[in-house]
Amino acid sequence: MSATNSDEPIDIFWTGGWDSTFRVMELLHLTDRPIQPHYVIDPRRRSSGMEILTMKRISRALIEEGFAETGRIEPLMTHQREAIPHDETIDDAFQEIMRSHRVGNQYRWLAMLVKAEGLDGIEIGIVQGDRIAAVLEDHLIESNIDGCPTMTVERDAGDVSVLFAHYSLPLARRGPLELRKQAKELGWKGPLAKTCFCHTPLSGVHPCGTCRPCVLMLERKGEAKRVGWRGKLRYWLIERPIRLLPKAVSWRIRQSQEARAAARSQKEA
């Protein structure tokens, strides 16, 4: 695909995770345009420091390994979650979707940020198979934003449109296996091996072994070593026993773990 050579940067939410980093590399490969990454600093998210450091390291690696020219990836634009203005319409739409689907709270305040900052068309790395993808699937349409084929959400899809109609969703109908196959064929393994994934890193650095991304890494062929010995030990001592409990009990334990992690994050912030 050949995209426009416009000097206008492509806005994208980048976290330093695998999916969003893959998309940054794909944009470098497919377009000649500058890339403007955006990141929301959330004091409740213990991984924020690690994610920002990871993005800096990957940006340097992309230049050093010849994937990007100096200046092609513009300095990270950060937004403070606490400064995002509340929007009642978005809040109501989110609550209505939550009646039938469990979706991450970040989709509420990200939508508020996009609306407040006028970031219409910003890319977000929702991949086919993600929990939120099931909410979007029936409302996706093929689109083209500034020369880049992508998916967008119909503007008349009610509450789903309120939250998601202003995004570009280039990965929404592409699954992890397809993305990993493409990354392997194009030789992107090096930078992608530097991505972060843990939501609650130990001491802000080491994968915890018990959050959902860590568990997925441990269960994915060839990826378990990235969790490290600390994470593996915690997985077998904490996560595996919880899985043997009745669902109602394990759910309450996980809720308690998340609450404690959030409290620690706020204290550290």
mmCIF file with all atom_site columns, C-alpha atoms in Angstrom, residues 135-256:
data_model
loop_
_atom_site.group_PDB
_atom_site.id
_atom_site.type_symbol
_atom_site.label_atom_id
_atom_site.label_alt_id
_atom_site.label_comp_id
_atom_site.label_asym_id
_atom_site.label_entity_id
_atom_site.label_seq_id
_atom_site.pdbx_PDB_ins_code
_atom_site.Cartn_x
_atom_site.Cartn_y
_atom_site.Cartn_z
_atom_site.occupancy
_atom_site.B_iso_or_equiv
_atom_site.pdbx_formal_charge
_atom_site.auth_seq_id
_atom_site.auth_comp_id
_atom_site.auth_asym_id
_atom_site.auth_atom_id
_atom_site.pdbx_PDB_model_num
ATOM 1   C CA . VAL A 1 135 ? -18.770 -5.023  21.166 1.00 0.00 ? 135 VAL A CA 1
ATOM 2   C CA . LEU A 1 136 ? -17.484 -3.415  17.974 1.00 0.00 ? 136 LEU A CA 1
ATOM 3   C CA . GLU A 1 137 ? -17.675 -6.307  15.505 1.00 0.00 ? 137 GLU A CA 1
ATOM 4   C CA . ASP A 1 138 ? -21.202 -5.709  14.143 1.00 0.00 ? 138 ASP A CA 1
ATOM 5   C CA . HIS A 1 139 ? -20.558 -1.976  13.698 1.00 0.00 ? 139 HIS A CA 1
ATOM 6   C CA . LEU A 1 140 ? -17.190 -1.950  11.898 1.00 0.00 ? 140 LEU A CA 1
ATOM 7   C CA . ILE A 1 141 ? -16.887 -0.540  8.400  1.00 0.00 ? 141 ILE A CA 1
ATOM 8   C CA . GLU A 1 142 ? -13.931 -0.381  6.046  1.00 0.00 ? 142 GLU A CA 1
ATOM 9   C CA . SER A 1 143 ? -12.523 3.122   5.855  1.00 0.00 ? 143 SER A CA 1
ATOM 10  C CA . ASN A 1 144 ? -9.576  5.076   4.558  1.00 0.00 ? 144 ASN A CA 1
ATOM 11  C CA . ILE A 1 145 ? -8.028  7.788   6.699  1.00 0.00 ? 145 ILE A CA 1
ATOM 12  C CA . ASP A 1 146 ? -5.455  9.962   4.945  1.00 0.00 ? 146 ASP A CA 1
ATOM 13  C CA . GLY A 1 147 ? -4.543  7.150   2.565  1.00 0.00 ? 147 GLY A CA 1
ATOM 14  C CA . CYS A 1 148 ? -4.341  4.389   5.182  1.00 0.00 ? 148 CYS A CA 1
ATOM 15  C CA . PRO A 1 149 ? -6.905  1.569   4.964  1.00 0.00 ? 149 PRO A CA 1
ATOM 16  C CA . THR A 1 150 ? -8.435  0.940   8.374  1.00 0.00 ? 150 THR A CA 1
ATOM 17  C CA . MET A 1 151 ? -11.681 0.147   10.166 1.00 0.00 ? 151 MET A CA 1
ATOM 18  C CA . THR A 1 152 ? -13.993 2.629   11.836 1.00 0.00 ? 152 THR A CA 1
ATOM 19  C CA . VAL A 1 153 ? -17.248 2.345   13.767 1.00 0.00 ? 153 VAL A CA 1
ATOM 20  C CA . GLU A 1 154 ? -20.529 3.384   12.183 1.00 0.00 ? 154 GLU A CA 1
ATOM 21  C CA . ARG A 1 155 ? -21.694 6.814   13.278 1.00 0.00 ? 155 ARG A CA 1
ATOM 22  C CA . ASP A 1 156 ? -25.255 5.596   13.886 1.00 0.00 ? 156 ASP A CA 1
ATOM 23  C CA . ALA A 1 157 ? -24.486 2.704   16.247 1.00 0.00 ? 157 ALA A CA 1
ATOM 24  C CA . GLY A 1 158 ? -25.881 4.360   19.370 1.00 0.00 ? 158 GLY A CA 1
ATOM 25  C CA . ASP A 1 159 ? -23.821 4.023   22.532 1.00 0.00 ? 159 ASP A CA 1
ATOM 26  C CA . VAL A 1 160 ? -21.050 2.176   20.664 1.00 0.00 ? 160 VAL A CA 1
ATOM 27  C CA . SER A 1 161 ? -20.659 5.176   18.363 1.00 0.00 ? 161 SER A CA 1
ATOM 28  C CA . VAL A 1 162 ? -20.517 7.578   21.296 1.00 0.00 ? 162 VAL A CA 1
ATOM 29  C CA . LEU A 1 163 ? -17.439 5.770   22.621 1.00 0.00 ? 163 LEU A CA 1
ATOM 30  C CA . PHE A 1 164 ? -15.722 4.504   19.480 1.00 0.00 ? 164 PHE A CA 1
ATOM 31  C CA . ALA A 1 165 ? -16.798 6.349   16.316 1.00 0.00 ? 165 ALA A CA 1
ATOM 32  C CA . HIS A 1 166 ? -13.879 8.788   16.483 1.00 0.00 ? 166 HIS A CA 1
ATOM 33  C CA . TYR A 1 167 ? -11.127 6.157   16.347 1.00 0.00 ? 167 TYR A CA 1
ATOM 34  C CA . SER A 1 168 ? -9.202  4.544   13.543 1.00 0.00 ? 168 SER A CA 1
ATOM 35  C CA . LEU A 1 169 ? -9.129  0.787   14.297 1.00 0.00 ? 169 LEU A CA 1
ATOM 36  C CA . PRO A 1 170 ? -6.623  -0.755  11.848 1.00 0.00 ? 170 PRO A CA 1
ATOM 37  C CA . LEU A 1 171 ? -6.195  -4.022  13.808 1.00 0.00 ? 171 LEU A CA 1
ATOM 38  C CA . ALA A 1 172 ? -9.836  -4.662  14.737 1.00 0.00 ? 172 ALA A CA 1
ATOM 39  C CA . ARG A 1 173 ? -10.322 -7.463  12.187 1.00 0.00 ? 173 ARG A CA 1
ATOM 40  C CA . ARG A 1 174 ? -6.805  -8.851  12.404 1.00 0.00 ? 174 ARG A CA 1
ATOM 41  C CA . GLY A 1 175 ? -5.975  -11.467 15.015 1.00 0.00 ? 175 GLY A CA 1
ATOM 42  C CA . PRO A 1 176 ? -2.765  -12.071 17.012 1.00 0.00 ? 176 PRO A CA 1
ATOM 43  C CA . LEU A 1 177 ? -1.638  -15.010 14.853 1.00 0.00 ? 177 LEU A CA 1
ATOM 44  C CA . GLU A 1 178 ? -1.897  -12.932 11.681 1.00 0.00 ? 178 GLU A CA 1
ATOM 45  C CA . LEU A 1 179 ? 0.017   -10.039 13.249 1.00 0.00 ? 179 LEU A CA 1
ATOM 46  C CA . ARG A 1 180 ? 2.766   -12.282 14.595 1.00 0.00 ? 180 ARG A CA 1
ATOM 47  C CA . LYS A 1 181 ? 3.138   -14.000 11.240 1.00 0.00 ? 181 LYS A CA 1
ATOM 48  C CA . GLN A 1 182 ? 3.525   -10.635 9.512  1.00 0.00 ? 182 GLN A CA 1
ATOM 49  C CA . ALA A 1 183 ? 6.022   -9.431  12.129 1.00 0.00 ? 183 ALA A CA 1
ATOM 50  C CA . LYS A 1 184 ? 8.116   -12.558 11.648 1.00 0.00 ? 184 LYS A CA 1
ATOM 51  C CA . GLU A 1 185 ? 8.078   -12.270 7.845  1.00 0.00 ? 185 GLU A CA 1
ATOM 52  C CA . LEU A 1 186 ? 9.183   -8.622  7.993  1.00 0.00 ? 186 LEU A CA 1
ATOM 53  C CA . GLY A 1 187 ? 11.932  -9.184  10.555 1.00 0.00 ? 187 GLY A CA 1
ATOM 54  C CA . TRP A 1 188 ? 10.384  -7.107  13.348 1.00 0.00 ? 188 TRP A CA 1
ATOM 55  C CA . LYS A 1 189 ? 11.170  -9.565  16.127 1.00 0.00 ? 189 LYS A CA 1
ATOM 56  C CA . GLY A 1 190 ? 13.945  -7.464  17.708 1.00 0.00 ? 190 GLY A CA 1
ATOM 57  C CA . PRO A 1 191 ? 11.995  -4.291  18.564 1.00 0.00 ? 191 PRO A CA 1
ATOM 58  C CA . LEU A 1 192 ? 8.839   -6.240  19.433 1.00 0.00 ? 192 LEU A CA 1
ATOM 59  C CA . ALA A 1 193 ? 10.795  -8.342  21.940 1.00 0.00 ? 193 ALA A CA 1
ATOM 60  C CA . LYS A 1 194 ? 11.407  -5.112  23.871 1.00 0.00 ? 194 LYS A CA 1
ATOM 61  C CA . THR A 1 195 ? 7.693   -4.413  24.424 1.00 0.00 ? 195 THR A CA 1
ATOM 62  C CA . CYS A 1 196 ? 6.135   -4.446  27.896 1.00 0.00 ? 196 CYS A CA 1
ATOM 63  C CA . PHE A 1 197 ? 3.012   -6.278  28.964 1.00 0.00 ? 197 PHE A CA 1
ATOM 64  C CA . CYS A 1 198 ? 2.639   -6.495  32.757 1.00 0.00 ? 198 CYS A CA 1
ATOM 65  C CA . HIS A 1 199 ? -0.061  -4.336  34.388 1.00 0.00 ? 199 HIS A CA 1
ATOM 66  C CA . THR A 1 200 ? 1.372   -4.501  37.919 1.00 0.00 ? 200 THR A CA 1
ATOM 67  C CA . PRO A 1 201 ? 5.184   -4.865  37.655 1.00 0.00 ? 201 PRO A CA 1
ATOM 68  C CA . LEU A 1 202 ? 7.104   -5.680  40.811 1.00 0.00 ? 202 LEU A CA 1
ATOM 69  C CA . SER A 1 203 ? 9.179   -2.690  41.930 1.00 0.00 ? 203 SER A CA 1
ATOM 70  C CA . GLY A 1 204 ? 7.934   -1.029  38.751 1.00 0.00 ? 204 GLY A CA 1
ATOM 71  C CA . VAL A 1 205 ? 10.211  -3.246  36.637 1.00 0.00 ? 205 VAL A CA 1
ATOM 72  C CA . HIS A 1 206 ? 9.712   -7.025  36.888 1.00 0.00 ? 206 HIS A CA 1
ATOM 73  C CA . PRO A 1 207 ? 6.629   -8.826  35.428 1.00 0.00 ? 207 PRO A CA 1
ATOM 74  C CA . CYS A 1 208 ? 4.320   -9.909  38.250 1.00 0.00 ? 208 CYS A CA 1
ATOM 75  C CA . GLY A 1 209 ? 3.263   -13.258 36.779 1.00 0.00 ? 209 GLY A CA 1
ATOM 76  C CA . THR A 1 210 ? -0.351  -12.944 37.951 1.00 0.00 ? 210 THR A CA 1
ATOM 77  C CA . CYS A 1 211 ? -2.011  -10.190 35.874 1.00 0.00 ? 211 CYS A CA 1
ATOM 78  C CA . ARG A 1 212 ? -3.860  -11.259 32.735 1.00 0.00 ? 212 ARG A CA 1
ATOM 79  C CA . PRO A 1 213 ? -1.118  -10.168 30.254 1.00 0.00 ? 213 PRO A CA 1
ATOM 80  C CA . CYS A 1 214 ? 1.523   -12.065 32.261 1.00 0.00 ? 214 CYS A CA 1
ATOM 81  C CA . VAL A 1 215 ? -0.634  -15.182 32.301 1.00 0.00 ? 215 VAL A CA 1
ATOM 82  C CA . LEU A 1 216 ? -1.168  -14.931 28.545 1.00 0.00 ? 216 LEU A CA 1
ATOM 83  C CA . MET A 1 217 ? 2.596   -14.612 28.006 1.00 0.00 ? 217 MET A CA 1
ATOM 84  C CA . LEU A 1 218 ? 3.254   -17.667 30.166 1.00 0.00 ? 218 LEU A CA 1
ATOM 85  C CA . GLU A 1 219 ? 0.716   -19.674 28.201 1.00 0.00 ? 219 GLU A CA 1
ATOM 86  C CA . ARG A 1 220 ? 1.941   -18.502 24.784 1.00 0.00 ? 220 ARG A CA 1
ATOM 87  C CA . LYS A 1 221 ? 4.494   -20.695 23.059 1.00 0.00 ? 221 LYS A CA 1
ATOM 88  C CA . GLY A 1 222 ? 7.982   -19.220 23.131 1.00 0.00 ? 222 GLY A CA 1
ATOM 89  C CA . GLU A 1 223 ? 7.048   -16.179 25.266 1.00 0.00 ? 223 GLU A CA 1
ATOM 90  C CA . ALA A 1 224 ? 7.193   -17.530 28.832 1.00 0.00 ? 224 ALA A CA 1
ATOM 91  C CA . LYS A 1 225 ? 10.857  -16.589 29.308 1.00 0.00 ? 225 LYS A CA 1
ATOM 92  C CA . ARG A 1 226 ? 9.947   -12.903 29.066 1.00 0.00 ? 226 ARG A CA 1
ATOM 93  C CA . VAL A 1 227 ? 8.049   -13.147 32.369 1.00 0.00 ? 227 VAL A CA 1
ATOM 94  C CA . GLY A 1 228 ? 11.245  -13.990 34.273 1.00 0.00 ? 228 GLY A CA 1
ATOM 95  C CA . TRP A 1 229 ? 11.776  -16.196 37.315 1.00 0.00 ? 229 TRP A CA 1
ATOM 96  C CA . ARG A 1 230 ? 9.984   -13.885 39.748 1.00 0.00 ? 230 ARG A CA 1
ATOM 97  C CA . GLY A 1 231 ? 6.846   -13.840 37.631 1.00 0.00 ? 231 GLY A CA 1
ATOM 98  C CA . LYS A 1 232 ? 6.929   -17.592 37.055 1.00 0.00 ? 232 LYS A CA 1
ATOM 99  C CA . LEU A 1 233 ? 7.272   -18.249 40.782 1.00 0.00 ? 233 LEU A CA 1
ATOM 100 C CA . ARG A 1 234 ? 4.330   -15.974 41.620 1.00 0.00 ? 234 ARG A CA 1
ATOM 101 C CA . TYR A 1 235 ? 2.274   -17.586 38.855 1.00 0.00 ? 235 TYR A CA 1
ATOM 102 C CA . TRP A 1 236 ? 2.665   -21.057 40.382 1.00 0.00 ? 236 TRP A CA 1
ATOM 103 C CA . LEU A 1 237 ? 2.292   -19.896 43.990 1.00 0.00 ? 237 LEU A CA 1
ATOM 104 C CA . ILE A 1 238 ? -0.613  -17.464 43.500 1.00 0.00 ? 238 ILE A CA 1
ATOM 105 C CA . GLU A 1 239 ? -2.340  -17.699 40.120 1.00 0.00 ? 239 GLU A CA 1
ATOM 106 C CA . ARG A 1 240 ? -2.543  -21.477 39.718 1.00 0.00 ? 240 ARG A CA 1
ATOM 107 C CA . PRO A 1 241 ? -4.099  -22.125 43.170 1.00 0.00 ? 241 PRO A CA 1
ATOM 108 C CA . ILE A 1 242 ? -6.704  -19.393 42.541 1.00 0.00 ? 242 ILE A CA 1
ATOM 109 C CA . ARG A 1 243 ? -7.750  -21.164 39.334 1.00 0.00 ? 243 ARG A CA 1
ATOM 110 C CA . LEU A 1 244 ? -8.691  -24.268 41.343 1.00 0.00 ? 244 LEU A CA 1
ATOM 111 C CA . LEU A 1 245 ? -11.224 -22.350 43.452 1.00 0.00 ? 245 LEU A CA 1
ATOM 112 C CA . PRO A 1 246 ? -14.924 -21.922 42.585 1.00 0.00 ? 246 PRO A CA 1
ATOM 113 C CA . LYS A 1 247 ? -15.438 -19.065 40.118 1.00 0.00 ? 247 LYS A CA 1
ATOM 114 C CA . ALA A 1 248 ? -17.310 -16.865 42.592 1.00 0.00 ? 248 ALA A CA 1
ATOM 115 C CA . VAL A 1 249 ? -14.497 -17.159 45.138 1.00 0.00 ? 249 VAL A CA 1
ATOM 116 C CA . SER A 1 250 ? -11.713 -16.617 42.598 1.00 0.00 ? 250 SER A CA 1
ATOM 117 C CA . TRP A 1 251 ? -13.531 -13.551 41.226 1.00 0.00 ? 251 TRP A CA 1
ATOM 118 C CA . ARG A 1 252 ? -13.705 -11.979 44.697 1.00 0.00 ? 252 ARG A CA 1
ATOM 119 C CA . ILE A 1 253 ? -10.007 -12.673 45.249 1.00 0.00 ? 253 ILE A CA 1
ATOM 120 C CA . ARG A 1 254 ? -9.092  -11.051 41.933 1.00 0.00 ? 254 ARG A CA 1
ATOM 121 C CA . GLN A 1 255 ? -11.233 -8.007  42.737 1.00 0.00 ? 255 GLN A CA 1
ATOM 122 C CA . SER A 1 256 ? -9.430  -7.686  46.056 1.00 0.00 ? 256 SER A CA 1
#
